[in-house]
Amino acid sequence: MKKKEHLNFFNAKLLDTYIENECIRIVSKESMINFRKGKYSVPTKYIGEEVQVIFNNSTDELLIYYDGELIRRHNLSERKFNYIVEDMSEILKSDVFKHKDDKEILTYIENSLLLYDEI
């Protein structure tokens, strides 16, 4: 007798209730929030603030809200670091690269994102 014949059908959607799809996070000094195994950028003005993070299963999108307002949208990713170029530019302008022009910052961002993808 084969064991497989005695297995019941399993509805994988039942697992969705055990996966965290909505949570509150505090934006880090790096202007990032943690969700599952990755970090996702938000605008720098939200550093230190609590944001609501909602994962939409049907679109694979991560929606980040502050006081009920959508402030950032990311696609869920396997990458460790997930930056929106505008966020990364803001982060760099606010600190280390404040003496650089926009073109230099954009070149740095493009090169860095390629390296992050290899992590």
PDB file of C-alpha atoms in Angstrom:
ATOM      1  CA  MET A   1       0.000   0.000   0.000  1.00  0.00           C
ATOM      2  CA  LYS A   2       1.351   3.437  -0.961  1.00  0.00           C
ATOM      3  CA  LYS A   3       1.391   6.047   1.777  1.00  0.00           C
ATOM      4  CA  LYS A   4       0.743   8.850  -0.698  1.00  0.00           C
ATOM      5  CA  GLU A   5      -2.748   7.517  -1.393  1.00  0.00           C
ATOM      6  CA  HIS A   6      -3.702   8.139   2.222  1.00  0.00           C
ATOM      7  CA  LEU A   7      -2.605  11.775   2.354  1.00  0.00           C
ATOM      8  CA  ASN A   8      -5.340  14.376   2.454  1.00  0.00           C
ATOM      9  CA  PHE A   9      -5.366  17.456   0.245  1.00  0.00           C
ATOM     10  CA  PHE A  10      -3.718  20.438   1.959  1.00  0.00           C
ATOM     11  CA  ASN A  11      -4.833  23.980   1.260  1.00  0.00           C
ATOM     12  CA  ALA A  12      -1.648  26.093   1.413  1.00  0.00           C
ATOM     13  CA  LYS A  13      -3.728  29.286   1.822  1.00  0.00           C
ATOM     14  CA  LEU A  14      -4.364  28.195   5.412  1.00  0.00           C
ATOM     15  CA  LEU A  15      -0.732  29.052   6.181  1.00  0.00           C
ATOM     16  CA  ASP A  16      -1.312  32.706   5.257  1.00  0.00           C
ATOM     17  CA  THR A  17      -2.859  33.338   8.662  1.00  0.00           C
ATOM     18  CA  TYR A  18       0.404  32.280  10.326  1.00  0.00           C
ATOM     19  CA  ILE A  19       2.587  34.600   8.273  1.00  0.00           C
ATOM     20  CA  GLU A  20       2.918  38.153   9.531  1.00  0.00           C
ATOM     21  CA  ASN A  21       1.382  40.405   6.874  1.00  0.00           C
ATOM     22  CA  GLU A  22       0.864  43.513   8.977  1.00  0.00           C
ATOM     23  CA  CYS A  23       3.120  45.007  11.638  1.00  0.00           C
ATOM     24  CA  ILE A  24       4.498  48.190  13.164  1.00  0.00           C
ATOM     25  CA  ARG A  25       8.171  49.056  12.661  1.00  0.00           C
ATOM     26  CA  ILE A  26      10.397  51.931  13.764  1.00  0.00           C
ATOM     27  CA  VAL A  27      12.403  53.479  10.925  1.00  0.00           C
ATOM     28  CA  SER A  28      16.128  52.991  11.602  1.00  0.00           C
ATOM     29  CA  LYS A  29      18.864  55.648  11.447  1.00  0.00           C
ATOM     30  CA  GLU A  30      19.647  54.235   7.997  1.00  0.00           C
ATOM     31  CA  SER A  31      16.092  55.160   6.931  1.00  0.00           C
ATOM     32  CA  MET A  32      15.174  51.476   6.605  1.00  0.00           C
ATOM     33  CA  ILE A  33      12.578  49.137   8.065  1.00  0.00           C
ATOM     34  CA  ASN A  34      13.007  45.396   8.554  1.00  0.00           C
ATOM     35  CA  PHE A  35      10.450  43.028   7.092  1.00  0.00           C
ATOM     36  CA  ARG A  36      10.972  39.287   7.071  1.00  0.00           C
ATOM     37  CA  LYS A  37      14.567  38.796   5.875  1.00  0.00           C
ATOM     38  CA  GLY A  38      15.074  42.148   4.150  1.00  0.00           C
ATOM     39  CA  LYS A  39      15.468  45.853   4.759  1.00  0.00           C
ATOM     40  CA  TYR A  40      13.375  48.380   2.839  1.00  0.00           C
ATOM     41  CA  SER A  41      13.993  52.121   2.466  1.00  0.00           C
ATOM     42  CA  VAL A  42      11.675  54.976   3.383  1.00  0.00           C
ATOM     43  CA  PRO A  43      12.177  58.758   3.074  1.00  0.00           C
ATOM     44  CA  THR A  44      14.634  60.137   5.645  1.00  0.00           C
ATOM     45  CA  LYS A  45      12.076  62.389   7.338  1.00  0.00           C
ATOM     46  CA  TYR A  46      10.570  59.266   8.937  1.00  0.00           C
ATOM     47  CA  ILE A  47      13.761  58.191  10.752  1.00  0.00           C
ATOM     48  CA  GLY A  48      12.819  57.259  14.326  1.00  0.00           C
ATOM     49  CA  GLU A  49       9.087  57.200  13.550  1.00  0.00           C
ATOM     50  CA  GLU A  50       6.686  54.273  13.856  1.00  0.00           C
ATOM     51  CA  VAL A  51       5.274  53.118  10.533  1.00  0.00           C
ATOM     52  CA  GLN A  52       2.652  50.540   9.662  1.00  0.00           C
ATOM     53  CA  VAL A  53       3.841  47.851   7.255  1.00  0.00           C
ATOM     54  CA  ILE A  54       1.307  45.848   5.273  1.00  0.00           C
ATOM     55  CA  PHE A  55       2.201  43.027   2.907  1.00  0.00           C
ATOM     56  CA  ASN A  56      -0.295  42.456   0.099  1.00  0.00           C
ATOM     57  CA  ASN A  57      -0.220  38.740  -0.786  1.00  0.00           C
ATOM     58  CA  SER A  58      -2.019  39.185  -4.088  1.00  0.00           C
ATOM     59  CA  THR A  59       0.417  41.776  -5.497  1.00  0.00           C
ATOM     60  CA  ASP A  60       3.581  40.825  -3.546  1.00  0.00           C
ATOM     61  CA  GLU A  61       3.843  44.471  -2.524  1.00  0.00           C
ATOM     62  CA  LEU A  62       5.007  45.899   0.758  1.00  0.00           C
ATOM     63  CA  LEU A  63       3.052  49.049   1.633  1.00  0.00           C
ATOM     64  CA  ILE A  64       4.461  51.400   4.270  1.00  0.00           C
ATOM     65  CA  TYR A  65       2.184  53.947   5.959  1.00  0.00           C
ATOM     66  CA  TYR A  66       2.797  56.831   8.346  1.00  0.00           C
ATOM     67  CA  ASP A  67      -0.275  58.235  10.125  1.00  0.00           C
ATOM     68  CA  GLY A  68      -2.508  56.481   7.601  1.00  0.00           C
ATOM     69  CA  GLU A  69      -0.692  57.951   4.577  1.00  0.00           C
ATOM     70  CA  LEU A  70       1.130  55.674   2.124  1.00  0.00           C
ATOM     71  CA  ILE A  71       4.768  56.841   2.154  1.00  0.00           C
ATOM     72  CA  ARG A  72       6.520  54.031   0.289  1.00  0.00           C
ATOM     73  CA  ARG A  73       5.733  50.992  -1.826  1.00  0.00           C
ATOM     74  CA  HIS A  74       8.222  48.143  -2.434  1.00  0.00           C
ATOM     75  CA  ASN A  75       7.982  44.811  -4.184  1.00  0.00           C
ATOM     76  CA  LEU A  76       8.793  42.005  -1.745  1.00  0.00           C
ATOM     77  CA  SER A  77      12.285  40.797  -2.544  1.00  0.00           C
ATOM     78  CA  GLU A  78      14.778  38.085  -1.651  1.00  0.00           C
ATOM     79  CA  ARG A  79      17.511  40.756  -1.536  1.00  0.00           C
ATOM     80  CA  LYS A  80      18.814  41.855   1.837  1.00  0.00           C
ATOM     81  CA  PHE A  81      18.772  45.589   0.996  1.00  0.00           C
ATOM     82  CA  ASN A  82      15.944  47.178  -0.976  1.00  0.00           C
ATOM     83  CA  TYR A  83      16.421  50.858  -1.727  1.00  0.00           C
ATOM     84  CA  ILE A  84      14.365  53.271  -3.769  1.00  0.00           C
ATOM     85  CA  VAL A  85      16.892  55.531  -5.549  1.00  0.00           C
ATOM     86  CA  GLU A  86      15.282  58.722  -4.164  1.00  0.00           C
ATOM     87  CA  ASP A  87      15.580  57.398  -0.604  1.00  0.00           C
ATOM     88  CA  MET A  88      19.214  56.421  -1.031  1.00  0.00           C
ATOM     89  CA  SER A  89      19.987  59.833  -2.528  1.00  0.00           C
ATOM     90  CA  GLU A  90      18.325  61.564   0.467  1.00  0.00           C
ATOM     91  CA  ILE A  91      20.280  59.392   2.887  1.00  0.00           C
ATOM     92  CA  LEU A  92      23.602  60.180   1.236  1.00  0.00           C
ATOM     93  CA  LYS A  93      22.881  63.922   0.890  1.00  0.00           C
ATOM     94  CA  SER A  94      22.014  64.177   4.566  1.00  0.00           C
ATOM     95  CA  ASP A  95      25.367  62.886   5.736  1.00  0.00           C
ATOM     96  CA  VAL A  96      28.460  61.525   4.029  1.00  0.00           C
ATOM     97  CA  PHE A  97      27.884  62.944   0.545  1.00  0.00           C
ATOM     98  CA  LYS A  98      26.515  66.392   1.389  1.00  0.00           C
ATOM     99  CA  HIS A  99      29.436  67.984  -0.500  1.00  0.00           C
ATOM    100  CA  LYS A 100      28.770  65.930  -3.701  1.00  0.00           C
ATOM    101  CA  ASP A 101      26.503  66.944  -6.582  1.00  0.00           C
ATOM    102  CA  ASP A 102      23.465  64.938  -7.731  1.00  0.00           C
ATOM    103  CA  LYS A 103      25.299  63.286 -10.641  1.00  0.00           C
ATOM    104  CA  GLU A 104      28.098  61.979  -8.397  1.00  0.00           C
ATOM    105  CA  ILE A 105      25.560  60.679  -5.893  1.00  0.00           C
ATOM    106  CA  LEU A 106      23.508  58.938  -8.601  1.00  0.00           C
ATOM    107  CA  THR A 107      26.629  57.224  -9.993  1.00  0.00           C
ATOM    108  CA  TYR A 108      27.528  56.035  -6.493  1.00  0.00           C
ATOM    109  CA  ILE A 109      23.980  54.751  -5.930  1.00  0.00           C
ATOM    110  CA  GLU A 110      23.904  52.813  -9.205  1.00  0.00           C
ATOM    111  CA  ASN A 111      27.224  51.130  -8.413  1.00  0.00           C
ATOM    112  CA  SER A 112      26.199  50.383  -4.824  1.00  0.00           C
ATOM    113  CA  LEU A 113      22.872  48.843  -5.807  1.00  0.00           C
ATOM    114  CA  LEU A 114      24.691  46.485  -8.168  1.00  0.00           C
ATOM    115  CA  LEU A 115      26.939  45.418  -5.284  1.00  0.00           C
ATOM    116  CA  TYR A 116      23.972  45.017  -2.899  1.00  0.00           C
ATOM    117  CA  ASP A 117      22.319  42.677  -5.379  1.00  0.00           C
ATOM    118  CA  GLU A 118      25.339  40.375  -5.069  1.00  0.00           C
ATOM    119  CA  ILE A 119      24.966  40.076  -1.269  1.00  0.00           C
TER     120      ILE A 119
END
